[in-house]
Amino acid sequence: MKKTALLIAALLSVGTMAQAQADTLSDIKSSGKITVGIDPTFPPYEYTNDAGEITGYSVAIMQSFAKDLGVKLEFQKTAFSGILPGLISGSFNAEGSSLNVTAERAKKVLFTVPYSKTVNGVLVRESEASTFSGKTLSPESLSGLRGAVKTASVPEQLLKGFNEQLKKEGKKPITIINVDSLDQTVSTLMTKRADFVYDDISVLAPVAKKYAGKVAQVGEVGPSQWMGWATRKEDGSLNKAISDHILAMQKDGELTKLQQQYLGTTFTVPASDFIPQE
């Protein structure tokens, strides 16, 4: 009798686990809605326009995916630092904030094929841009300075890596100032609490244009990386559906049009072998 009870409990436990790990793609189709966690403070990828609408390059891709799937797209605004925790805990079906594809993140989540690539640059106050004029930037160029970055972002991790390098060389580290949004990094720079902002060059370009005469982009530092979305490890079917849609958009030229519209450049994204080795 005791063994029977244990067997029933075990079967119920397996059933509960199977239900918890249900096919998210099927759930989305049956509900007619996909909920997407997003931090819309990252132009030109995802941001809120003057009309209060969430828009951008990556948003247009997600909208295209939802339309093709025949479901309603519902965004759930989330601070960037909470995007991956929210995804993993099941707070939303998918995440829609652009993520740099890294080996560390790939241990926790499953990346879609990328839809962009990133190279990080340095933004400074216009009055101090001449200090960097004619120089090829490197971690040594930033030694002893204060850099503003978004919390839990790849630029933050890169600055930490620069500090490890500077430490080995016996040079002063970069003081890393963590904030929650791009606007806050710029505010930190403008109020002289930081000496530079470190972020993707396509993100910094419109900032430099908006504040022309006040800030200037002075160069690039660090490696380039692919950028994409992530799904939960168990959501392979959803991941494949999104990836297939991105590659289909590339094949029919729609992705190239969006790149030109939002990024001002074009490139071909890979279908495989895009996750870096540790």
GROMACS .gro file of C-alpha atoms in nm:
model
  278
    1MET     CA    1   0.000   0.000   0.000
    2LYS     CA    2   0.282   0.233   0.091
    3LYS     CA    3   0.461   0.157  -0.237
    4THR     CA    4   0.141   0.228  -0.432
    5ALA     CA    5   0.103   0.564  -0.260
    6LEU     CA    6   0.463   0.652  -0.339
    7LEU     CA    7   0.414   0.550  -0.702
    8ILE     CA    8   0.103   0.767  -0.732
    9ALA     CA    9   0.287   1.061  -0.575
   10ALA     CA   10   0.575   1.015  -0.818
   11LEU     CA   11   0.339   1.005  -1.117
   12LEU     CA   12   0.161   1.317  -0.996
   13SER     CA   13   0.497   1.490  -0.955
   14VAL     CA   14   0.599   1.399  -1.310
   15GLY     CA   15   0.262   1.524  -1.436
   16THR     CA   16   0.307   1.852  -1.254
   17MET     CA   17   0.657   1.899  -1.398
   18ALA     CA   18   0.533   1.820  -1.749
   19GLN     CA   19   0.256   2.076  -1.707
   20ALA     CA   20   0.504   2.336  -1.577
   21GLN     CA   21   0.722   2.276  -1.880
   22ALA     CA   22   0.433   2.284  -2.128
   23ASP     CA   23   0.501   2.389  -2.487
   24THR     CA   24   0.504   2.768  -2.466
   25LEU     CA   25   0.459   2.804  -2.843
   26SER     CA   26   0.139   2.595  -2.829
   27ASP     CA   27   0.019   2.800  -2.531
   28ILE     CA   28   0.078   3.122  -2.726
   29LYS     CA   29  -0.113   2.994  -3.028
   30SER     CA   30  -0.405   2.868  -2.820
   31SER     CA   31  -0.432   3.191  -2.618
   32GLY     CA   32  -0.390   3.411  -2.925
   33LYS     CA   33  -0.142   3.630  -2.741
   34ILE     CA   34   0.234   3.647  -2.677
   35THR     CA   35   0.357   3.841  -2.372
   36VAL     CA   36   0.704   3.984  -2.413
   37GLY     CA   37   0.921   4.139  -2.143
   38ILE     CA   38   1.102   4.449  -2.270
   39ASP     CA   39   1.301   4.747  -2.147
   40PRO     CA   40   1.214   5.015  -2.408
   41THR     CA   41   1.507   5.244  -2.329
   42PHE     CA   42   1.754   5.121  -2.591
   43PRO     CA   43   1.715   5.315  -2.919
   44PRO     CA   44   1.727   5.236  -3.205
   45TYR     CA   45   1.649   4.875  -3.104
   46GLU     CA   46   1.362   4.918  -2.856
   47TYR     CA   47   1.237   5.251  -2.724
   48THR     CA   48   0.926   5.457  -2.655
   49ASN     CA   49   0.850   5.728  -2.911
   50ASP     CA   50   0.686   6.068  -2.849
   51ALA     CA   51   0.341   5.912  -2.893
   52GLY     CA   52   0.412   5.668  -2.610
   53GLU     CA   53   0.444   5.369  -2.846
   54ILE     CA   54   0.713   5.104  -2.809
   55THR     CA   55   0.904   5.092  -3.137
   56GLY     CA   56   1.246   5.022  -3.286
   57TYR     CA   57   1.441   4.777  -3.500
   58SER     CA   58   1.399   4.470  -3.279
   59VAL     CA   59   1.038   4.565  -3.201
   60ALA     CA   60   0.957   4.564  -3.573
   61ILE     CA   61   1.097   4.211  -3.599
   62MET     CA   62   0.894   4.090  -3.301
   63GLN     CA   63   0.581   4.254  -3.444
   64SER     CA   64   0.642   4.074  -3.773
   65PHE     CA   65   0.680   3.742  -3.590
   66ALA     CA   66   0.357   3.790  -3.393
   67LYS     CA   67   0.168   3.887  -3.711
   68ASP     CA   68   0.299   3.581  -3.894
   69LEU     CA   69   0.198   3.363  -3.599
   70GLY     CA   70  -0.145   3.525  -3.597
   71VAL     CA   71  -0.135   3.636  -3.234
   72LYS     CA   72  -0.157   3.965  -3.044
   73LEU     CA   73   0.173   4.108  -2.918
   74GLU     CA   74   0.162   4.238  -2.562
   75PHE     CA   75   0.469   4.407  -2.413
   76GLN     CA   76   0.545   4.396  -2.041
   77LYS     CA   77   0.782   4.677  -1.944
   78THR     CA   78   1.066   4.548  -1.727
   79ALA     CA   79   1.396   4.700  -1.611
   80PHE     CA   80   1.683   4.555  -1.812
   81SER     CA   81   1.837   4.395  -1.504
   82GLY     CA   82   1.513   4.201  -1.455
   83ILE     CA   83   1.471   4.076  -1.812
   84LEU     CA   84   1.651   3.741  -1.781
   85PRO     CA   85   1.530   3.667  -1.425
   86GLY     CA   86   1.175   3.745  -1.542
   87LEU     CA   87   1.211   3.523  -1.847
   88ILE     CA   88   1.352   3.229  -1.651
   89SER     CA   89   1.086   3.258  -1.378
   90GLY     CA   90   0.806   3.260  -1.638
   91SER     CA   91   0.685   3.618  -1.589
   92PHE     CA   92   0.635   3.642  -1.967
   93ASN     CA   93   0.638   3.410  -2.269
   94ALA     CA   94   0.949   3.562  -2.425
   95GLU     CA   95   1.187   3.852  -2.385
   96GLY     CA   96   1.213   4.133  -2.638
   97SER     CA   97   1.515   4.331  -2.518
   98SER     CA   98   1.822   4.305  -2.738
   99LEU     CA   99   2.087   4.090  -2.572
  100ASN     CA  100   2.451   4.048  -2.659
  101VAL     CA  101   2.509   3.679  -2.722
  102THR     CA  102   2.758   3.559  -2.462
  103ALA     CA  103   2.881   3.218  -2.345
  104GLU     CA  104   2.785   3.306  -1.987
  105ARG     CA  105   2.424   3.388  -2.077
  106ALA     CA  106   2.403   3.079  -2.300
  107LYS     CA  107   2.442   2.865  -1.988
  108LYS     CA  108   2.112   2.999  -1.854
  109VAL     CA  109   1.900   3.058  -2.165
  110LEU     CA  110   1.861   2.950  -2.526
  111PHE     CA  111   1.954   3.216  -2.783
  112THR     CA  112   1.766   3.272  -3.108
  113VAL     CA  113   1.969   3.337  -3.420
  114PRO     CA  114   2.099   3.693  -3.400
  115TYR     CA  115   1.938   3.984  -3.584
  116SER     CA  116   2.213   4.240  -3.527
  117LYS     CA  117   2.568   4.284  -3.412
  118THR     CA  118   2.719   4.532  -3.173
  119VAL     CA  119   3.042   4.722  -3.133
  120ASN     CA  120   3.072   4.940  -2.825
  121GLY     CA  121   3.189   5.299  -2.833
  122VAL     CA  122   3.274   5.585  -2.600
  123LEU     CA  123   3.065   5.900  -2.563
  124VAL     CA  124   3.213   6.203  -2.385
  125ARG     CA  125   3.127   6.567  -2.330
  126GLU     CA  126   3.208   6.776  -2.639
  127SER     CA  127   3.438   7.000  -2.436
  128GLU     CA  128   3.662   6.701  -2.360
  129ALA     CA  129   3.651   6.523  -2.698
  130SER     CA  130   3.985   6.675  -2.804
  131THR     CA  131   4.156   6.466  -2.533
  132PHE     CA  132   4.082   6.156  -2.743
  133SER     CA  133   4.137   6.316  -3.085
  134GLY     CA  134   4.358   6.115  -3.321
  135LYS     CA  135   4.389   5.823  -3.079
  136THR     CA  136   4.295   5.460  -3.124
  137LEU     CA  137   4.099   5.388  -2.809
  138SER     CA  138   4.193   5.103  -2.578
  139PRO     CA  139   4.127   5.009  -2.214
  140GLU     CA  140   4.438   5.210  -2.126
  141SER     CA  141   4.271   5.520  -2.275
  142LEU     CA  142   4.000   5.487  -2.009
  143SER     CA  143   4.229   5.417  -1.713
  144GLY     CA  144   4.134   5.623  -1.407
  145LEU     CA  145   3.814   5.757  -1.565
  146ARG     CA  146   3.450   5.711  -1.457
  147GLY     CA  147   3.231   5.521  -1.701
  148ALA     CA  148   2.849   5.505  -1.697
  149VAL     CA  149   2.683   5.181  -1.815
  150LYS     CA  150   2.349   5.004  -1.782
  151THR     CA  151   2.337   4.754  -1.499
  152ALA     CA  152   2.363   4.387  -1.605
  153SER     CA  153   2.461   4.484  -1.960
  154VAL     CA  154   2.747   4.350  -2.172
  155PRO     CA  155   2.918   4.695  -2.173
  156GLU     CA  156   2.930   4.666  -1.793
  157GLN     CA  157   3.093   4.322  -1.819
  158LEU     CA  158   3.341   4.452  -2.074
  159LEU     CA  159   3.444   4.738  -1.846
  160LYS     CA  160   3.499   4.486  -1.568
  161GLY     CA  161   3.718   4.290  -1.807
  162PHE     CA  162   3.911   4.605  -1.894
  163ASN     CA  163   3.973   4.659  -1.522
  164GLU     CA  164   4.122   4.311  -1.487
  165GLN     CA  165   4.358   4.396  -1.771
  166LEU     CA  166   4.446   4.735  -1.620
  167LYS     CA  167   4.512   4.573  -1.283
  168LYS     CA  168   4.763   4.333  -1.438
  169GLU     CA  169   4.935   4.629  -1.601
  170GLY     CA  170   4.948   4.819  -1.271
  171LYS     CA  171   4.725   5.097  -1.400
  172LYS     CA  172   4.430   5.273  -1.240
  173PRO     CA  173   4.095   5.096  -1.291
  174ILE     CA  174   3.786   5.248  -1.449
  175THR     CA  175   3.527   5.353  -1.193
  176ILE     CA  176   3.209   5.185  -1.314
  177ILE     CA  177   2.886   5.378  -1.252
  178ASN     CA  178   2.581   5.154  -1.284
  179VAL     CA  179   2.241   5.293  -1.385
  180ASP     CA  180   1.917   5.146  -1.520
  181SER     CA  181   1.871   5.313  -1.858
  182LEU     CA  182   2.044   5.489  -2.146
  183ASP     CA  183   1.888   5.820  -2.045
  184GLN     CA  184   2.043   5.782  -1.702
  185THR     CA  185   2.388   5.714  -1.846
  186VAL     CA  186   2.364   6.034  -2.051
  187SER     CA  187   2.238   6.230  -1.750
  188THR     CA  188   2.530   6.099  -1.546
  189LEU     CA  189   2.768   6.221  -1.817
  190MET     CA  190   2.604   6.562  -1.857
  191THR     CA  191   2.609   6.629  -1.482
  192LYS     CA  192   2.979   6.534  -1.472
  193ARG     CA  193   2.930   6.236  -1.242
  194ALA     CA  194   3.084   6.027  -1.520
  195ASP     CA  195   3.360   6.099  -1.770
  196PHE     CA  196   3.216   5.880  -2.045
  197VAL     CA  197   2.926   5.658  -2.146
  198TYR     CA  198   3.004   5.313  -2.284
  199ASP     CA  199   2.744   5.147  -2.510
  200ASP     CA  200   2.671   5.018  -2.860
  201ILE     CA  201   2.769   5.266  -3.132
  202SER     CA  202   2.425   5.244  -3.298
  203VAL     CA  203   2.274   5.342  -2.961
  204LEU     CA  204   2.519   5.629  -2.906
  205ALA     CA  205   2.482   5.774  -3.258
  206PRO     CA  206   2.129   5.918  -3.208
  207VAL     CA  207   2.232   6.046  -2.864
  208ALA     CA  208   2.526   6.233  -3.019
  209LYS     CA  209   2.289   6.375  -3.281
  210LYS     CA  210   2.025   6.475  -3.026
  211TYR     CA  211   2.282   6.653  -2.807
  212ALA     CA  212   2.500   6.788  -3.087
  213GLY     CA  213   2.752   7.036  -2.952
  214LYS     CA  214   2.725   6.891  -2.602
  215VAL     CA  215   2.848   6.532  -2.645
  216ALA     CA  216   3.061   6.347  -2.899
  217GLN     CA  217   3.140   5.986  -2.980
  218VAL     CA  218   3.518   5.947  -2.983
  219GLY     CA  219   3.586   5.587  -3.083
  220GLU     CA  220   3.527   5.216  -3.034
  221VAL     CA  221   3.671   4.986  -2.769
  222GLY     CA  222   3.628   4.612  -2.723
  223PRO     CA  223   3.515   4.321  -2.940
  224SER     CA  224   3.210   4.304  -3.165
  225GLN     CA  225   2.931   4.066  -3.063
  226TRP     CA  226   2.613   3.926  -3.211
  227MET     CA  227   2.283   4.043  -3.068
  228GLY     CA  228   1.957   3.851  -3.040
  229TRP     CA  229   1.680   3.731  -2.812
  230ALA     CA  230   1.670   3.449  -2.560
  231THR     CA  231   1.407   3.195  -2.463
  232ARG     CA  232   1.391   2.955  -2.171
  233LYS     CA  233   1.600   2.641  -2.217
  234GLU     CA  234   1.289   2.425  -2.238
  235ASP     CA  235   1.123   2.644  -2.503
  236GLY     CA  236   1.302   2.497  -2.803
  237SER     CA  237   0.997   2.509  -3.032
  238LEU     CA  238   0.939   2.879  -2.962
  239ASN     CA  239   1.308   2.951  -3.010
  240LYS     CA  240   1.309   2.771  -3.346
  241ALA     CA  241   0.994   2.953  -3.461
  242ILE     CA  242   1.150   3.293  -3.385
  243SER     CA  243   1.484   3.195  -3.541
  244ASP     CA  244   1.318   3.061  -3.856
  245HIS     CA  245   1.121   3.385  -3.889
  246ILE     CA  246   1.434   3.601  -3.859
  247LEU     CA  247   1.611   3.394  -4.126
  248ALA     CA  248   1.302   3.411  -4.350
  249MET     CA  249   1.300   3.792  -4.312
  250GLN     CA  250   1.666   3.794  -4.413
  251LYS     CA  251   1.597   3.576  -4.718
  252ASP     CA  252   1.312   3.793  -4.849
  253GLY     CA  253   1.499   4.120  -4.785
  254GLU     CA  254   1.271   4.252  -4.509
  255LEU     CA  255   1.547   4.234  -4.248
  256THR     CA  256   1.779   4.437  -4.472
  257LYS     CA  257   1.511   4.706  -4.511
  258LEU     CA  258   1.468   4.731  -4.134
  259GLN     CA  259   1.846   4.750  -4.085
  260GLN     CA  260   1.867   5.039  -4.328
  261GLN     CA  261   1.567   5.213  -4.169
  262TYR     CA  262   1.675   5.187  -3.806
  263LEU     CA  263   2.051   5.119  -3.804
  264GLY     CA  264   2.175   5.291  -4.118
  265THR     CA  265   2.379   4.985  -4.217
  266THR     CA  266   2.325   4.627  -4.337
  267PHE     CA  267   2.481   4.289  -4.262
  268THR     CA  268   2.407   3.918  -4.292
  269VAL     CA  269   2.321   3.733  -3.971
  270PRO     CA  270   2.441   3.374  -3.919
  271ALA     CA  271   2.213   3.072  -3.885
  272SER     CA  272   2.458   2.884  -3.660
  273ASP     CA  273   2.790   2.901  -3.473
  274PHE     CA  274   2.724   3.247  -3.331
  275ILE     CA  275   2.769   3.174  -2.959
  276PRO     CA  276   3.127   3.260  -2.854
  277GLN     CA  277   3.347   3.014  -2.668
  278GLU     CA  278   3.441   3.093  -2.310
   0.00000   0.00000   0.00000
